[in-house]
Coordinates of N, CA and C in Angstrom, one line a residue:
M75 N 0.8 -1.2 0.0 CA 0.0 0.0 0.0 C 0.9 1.2 0.0
N76 N 0.6 2.1 -0.9 CA 1.3 3.4 -1.0 C 0.9 4.3 0.2
N77 N 1.9 4.8 0.9 CA 1.6 5.6 2.1 C 1.8 7.0 1.9
S78 N 1.3 7.6 0.8 CA 1.5 9.0 0.6 C 0.4 9.8 1.4
Q79 N 0.7 11.0 1.7 CA -0.2 11.9 2.5 C -0.5 13.1 1.7
F80 N -1.8 13.5 1.8 CA -2.2 14.7 1.1 C -3.1 15.6 2.0
D81 N -3.1 16.9 1.6 CA -3.9 17.9 2.4 C -5.3 17.9 1.8
A82 N -6.3 17.6 2.7 CA -7.7 17.6 2.2 C -8.4 18.9 2.6
G83 N -7.7 19.9 3.1 CA -8.3 21.2 3.3 C -8.3 21.6 4.8
S84 N -8.9 22.7 5.1 CA -9.0 23.2 6.4 C -10.1 22.5 7.3
I85 N -9.8 22.4 8.6 CA -10.8 21.8 9.4 C -12.1 22.7 9.5
N86 N -11.9 24.0 9.1 CA -13.0 24.9 9.2 C -14.0 24.8 8.0
E87 N -13.5 24.0 6.9 CA -14.3 23.8 5.7 C -15.5 22.8 5.9
I88 N -15.3 21.9 6.9 CA -16.3 20.8 7.1 C -16.9 21.0 8.5
K89 N -18.1 21.4 8.6 CA -18.7 21.6 9.9 C -19.2 20.2 10.5
P90 N -19.3 20.1 11.8 CA -19.8 18.8 12.4 C -21.1 18.3 11.7
G91 N -21.1 17.0 11.4 CA -22.2 16.4 10.7 C -22.2 16.6 9.2
K92 N -21.1 17.2 8.6 CA -21.0 17.4 7.2 C -19.8 16.6 6.6
T93 N -19.8 16.5 5.3 CA -18.8 15.8 4.6 C -18.2 16.6 3.5
K94 N -17.0 16.2 3.0 CA -16.4 16.8 1.8 C -15.7 15.7 1.0
R95 N -16.0 15.8 -0.3 CA -15.3 14.8 -1.2 C -14.1 15.4 -1.7
V96 N -13.0 14.7 -1.7 CA -11.7 15.1 -2.2 C -11.1 14.1 -3.1
D97 N -10.2 14.6 -4.0 CA -9.5 13.7 -4.9 C -8.1 13.5 -4.4
A98 N -7.7 12.3 -4.2 CA -6.3 12.0 -3.8 C -5.4 12.0 -5.0
A99 N -4.2 12.1 -4.8 CA -3.2 12.2 -6.0 C -3.2 10.9 -6.8
N100 N -3.6 9.8 -6.2 CA -3.7 8.5 -6.9 C -5.0 8.3 -7.7
G101 N -5.8 9.4 -7.8 CA -7.1 9.3 -8.5 C -8.2 8.8 -7.7
K102 N -8.0 8.4 -6.5 CA -9.1 7.9 -5.6 C -9.9 9.1 -5.1
R103 N -11.2 8.9 -5.0 CA -12.1 9.9 -4.4 C -12.4 9.4 -3.0
I104 N -12.1 10.4 -2.0 CA -12.2 10.1 -0.6 C -13.2 11.0 0.0
L105 N -14.0 10.5 0.9 CA -15.0 11.3 1.6 C -14.5 11.6 3.0
V106 N -14.3 12.9 3.3 CA -13.9 13.3 4.7 C -15.1 13.7 5.4
C107 N -15.2 13.1 6.7 CA -16.4 13.3 7.5 C -16.1 13.9 8.8
N108 N -16.9 14.9 9.3 CA -16.7 15.5 10.6 C -17.8 14.9 11.5
V109 N -17.3 14.1 12.4 CA -18.3 13.5 13.4 C -17.9 14.2 14.8
D110 N -18.7 15.2 15.1 CA -18.6 15.9 16.4 C -17.2 16.4 16.6
G111 N -16.6 17.0 15.6 CA -15.2 17.6 15.7 C -14.1 16.6 15.4
E112 N -14.4 15.3 15.2 CA -13.4 14.3 14.9 C -13.5 14.0 13.4
F113 N -12.4 13.9 12.7 CA -12.4 13.8 11.2 C -12.0 12.3 10.9
Y114 N -12.8 11.8 9.9 CA -12.6 10.4 9.4 C -12.6 10.5 7.9
A115 N -11.9 9.6 7.3 CA -11.8 9.5 5.8 C -12.1 8.1 5.3
V116 N -13.0 7.9 4.4 CA -13.4 6.6 3.8 C -13.5 6.8 2.3
D117 N -13.5 5.6 1.6 CA -13.7 5.7 0.1 C -15.1 6.3 -0.1
D118 N -15.2 7.1 -1.2 CA -16.4 7.8 -1.5 C -17.5 6.9 -2.2
R119 N -17.1 5.7 -2.6 CA -18.0 4.8 -3.3 C -18.6 3.7 -2.4
C120 N -19.9 3.6 -2.5 CA -20.6 2.5 -1.8 C -20.1 1.2 -2.3
T121 N -19.9 0.2 -1.5 CA -19.4 -1.1 -1.9 C -20.5 -1.9 -2.4
H122 N -21.8 -1.5 -2.3 CA -22.9 -2.3 -2.8 C -23.1 -2.0 -4.3
E123 N -23.2 -0.8 -4.7 CA -23.5 -0.4 -6.1 C -22.7 0.7 -6.7
D124 N -21.5 1.0 -6.1 CA -20.6 1.9 -6.6 C -21.2 3.3 -6.8
S125 N -22.0 3.7 -5.9 CA -22.6 5.0 -5.9 C -21.8 6.0 -5.0
S126 N -21.8 7.2 -5.3 CA -21.1 8.2 -4.5 C -21.8 8.4 -3.1
L127 N -21.0 8.2 -2.0 CA -21.5 8.4 -0.7 C -21.7 9.9 -0.4
Y128 N -21.0 10.7 -1.2 CA -21.1 12.2 -1.0 C -22.5 12.7 -1.1
L129 N -23.3 11.9 -1.9 CA -24.7 12.3 -2.1 C -25.6 11.8 -1.0
G130 N -25.0 11.1 0.0 CA -25.8 10.5 1.1 C -25.8 11.5 2.3
C131 N -26.2 11.0 3.4 CA -26.4 11.8 4.6 C -25.6 11.2 5.7
L132 N -24.9 12.1 6.4 CA -24.1 11.7 7.6 C -24.9 11.9 8.9
K133 N -25.2 10.9 9.6 CA -25.9 11.0 10.9 C -25.0 10.3 12.0
G134 N -24.4 11.1 12.9 CA -23.5 10.5 13.8 C -22.3 10.0 13.0
E135 N -21.9 8.7 13.3 CA -20.8 8.1 12.6 C -21.3 7.3 11.4
R136 N -22.6 7.4 11.1 CA -23.2 6.6 10.0 C -23.3 7.4 8.7
I137 N -22.8 6.9 7.6 CA -23.0 7.5 6.3 C -24.0 6.7 5.6
H138 N -25.1 7.3 5.1 CA -26.2 6.6 4.4 C -26.0 6.8 2.9
C139 N -26.1 5.7 2.2 CA -26.0 5.7 0.7 C -27.4 6.1 0.2
S140 N -27.4 7.1 -0.7 CA -28.7 7.6 -1.2 C -29.3 6.6 -2.2
L141 N -28.5 5.7 -2.8 CA -29.0 4.9 -3.9 C -29.9 3.8 -3.4
H142 N -29.4 2.9 -2.5 CA -30.2 1.8 -2.0 C -30.4 1.7 -0.5
G143 N -29.8 2.7 0.2 CA -30.0 2.8 1.7 C -29.0 2.1 2.6
G144 N -27.9 1.6 2.0 CA -26.9 1.0 2.8 C -26.3 2.0 3.7
E145 N -25.7 1.5 4.8 CA -25.1 2.4 5.8 C -23.8 1.9 6.2
F146 N -22.8 2.8 6.5 CA -21.5 2.4 6.9 C -21.1 3.3 8.1
S147 N -20.2 2.7 8.9 CA -19.5 3.5 10.0 C -18.4 4.2 9.3
V148 N -18.3 5.5 9.5 CA -17.1 6.3 8.9 C -15.9 6.1 9.8
K149 N -16.1 5.6 11.0 CA -15.0 5.4 12.0 C -14.3 4.1 11.6
T150 N -15.0 3.1 11.3 CA -14.4 1.8 11.1 C -14.6 1.3 9.6
G151 N -15.5 1.8 8.9 CA -15.8 1.4 7.5 C -16.7 0.2 7.4
V152 N -17.1 -0.4 8.6 CA -18.0 -1.5 8.6 C -19.4 -1.2 8.0
A153 N -19.9 -2.1 7.2 CA -21.2 -2.0 6.7 C -22.2 -2.3 7.8
L154 N -23.2 -1.3 8.0 CA -24.1 -1.4 9.2 C -25.5 -1.8 8.8
A155 N -25.9 -1.6 7.5 CA -27.2 -1.8 7.1 C -27.2 -2.4 5.6
E156 N -28.1 -3.4 5.4 CA -28.2 -3.9 4.1 C -28.8 -2.9 3.1
P157 N -28.5 -3.0 1.9 CA -27.9 -4.1 1.2 C -26.4 -4.1 1.2
A158 N -25.8 -3.1 1.9 CA -24.3 -3.1 2.0 C -23.8 -4.2 2.9
E159 N -22.8 -5.0 2.4 CA -22.2 -6.1 3.2 C -20.7 -5.9 3.3
I160 N -20.1 -5.3 2.4 CA -18.6 -5.2 2.3 C -18.2 -3.8 2.9
A161 N -17.2 -3.8 3.8 CA -16.8 -2.6 4.5 C -16.1 -1.6 3.5
L162 N -16.2 -0.4 3.9 CA -15.5 0.7 3.1 C -14.0 0.7 3.5
Q163 N -13.1 1.1 2.6 CA -11.7 1.3 3.0 C -11.7 2.6 3.8
T164 N -11.0 2.6 4.9 CA -10.8 3.8 5.7 C -9.3 4.2 5.6
Y165 N -9.1 5.5 5.9 CA -7.8 6.1 5.7 C -7.4 6.9 7.0
P166 N -6.2 6.8 7.4 CA -5.7 7.5 8.6 C -5.8 9.0 8.4
V167 N -6.3 9.8 9.4 CA -6.4 11.2 9.3 C -5.6 11.8 10.4
R168 N -4.9 12.9 10.1 CA -4.1 13.6 11.1 C -4.4 15.1 10.9
I169 N -4.6 15.8 12.0 CA -4.8 17.3 12.0 C -3.5 17.9 12.3
E170 N -3.0 18.9 11.5 CA -1.8 19.6 11.7 C -2.0 21.0 11.3
D171 N -1.8 22.0 12.3 CA -2.0 23.4 12.0 C -3.3 23.7 11.3
G172 N -4.4 23.0 11.8 CA -5.7 23.3 11.3 C -6.0 22.7 9.9
R173 N -5.1 21.8 9.4 CA -5.2 21.2 8.1 C -5.6 19.7 8.3
I174 N -6.4 19.2 7.4 CA -6.7 17.7 7.4 C -5.8 17.0 6.5
L175 N -5.0 16.1 7.1 CA -4.0 15.4 6.3 C -4.4 13.9 6.3
I176 N -4.5 13.3 5.1 CA -5.0 12.0 4.9 C -3.8 11.1 4.3
S177 N -3.6 10.0 4.9 CA -2.6 9.0 4.3 C -3.4 8.0 3.5
C178 N -2.9 7.8 2.3 CA -3.5 6.7 1.5 C -2.5 6.1 0.5

């Protein structure tokens, strides 16, 4: 696994309960989620039908896929509601000088 790090923006850009989709240098789309001031990063694509999770809703640590209703934990990537069964890839997040840094 390539362990490159990129800057996903300022912590002030993503309010609690909100998400931001970012493009990593390797062409991957990653969803950055603010859960009560803690930041998490997961793949932006639902593992059930390859739909963008950016279009879904974040409630607590759960991201809801708008296509078929699958849900995932943004903290662990685990699929929490059918039809989703396969976990999302998660990425380490570090905050430095108010910037969100993601390793992928």
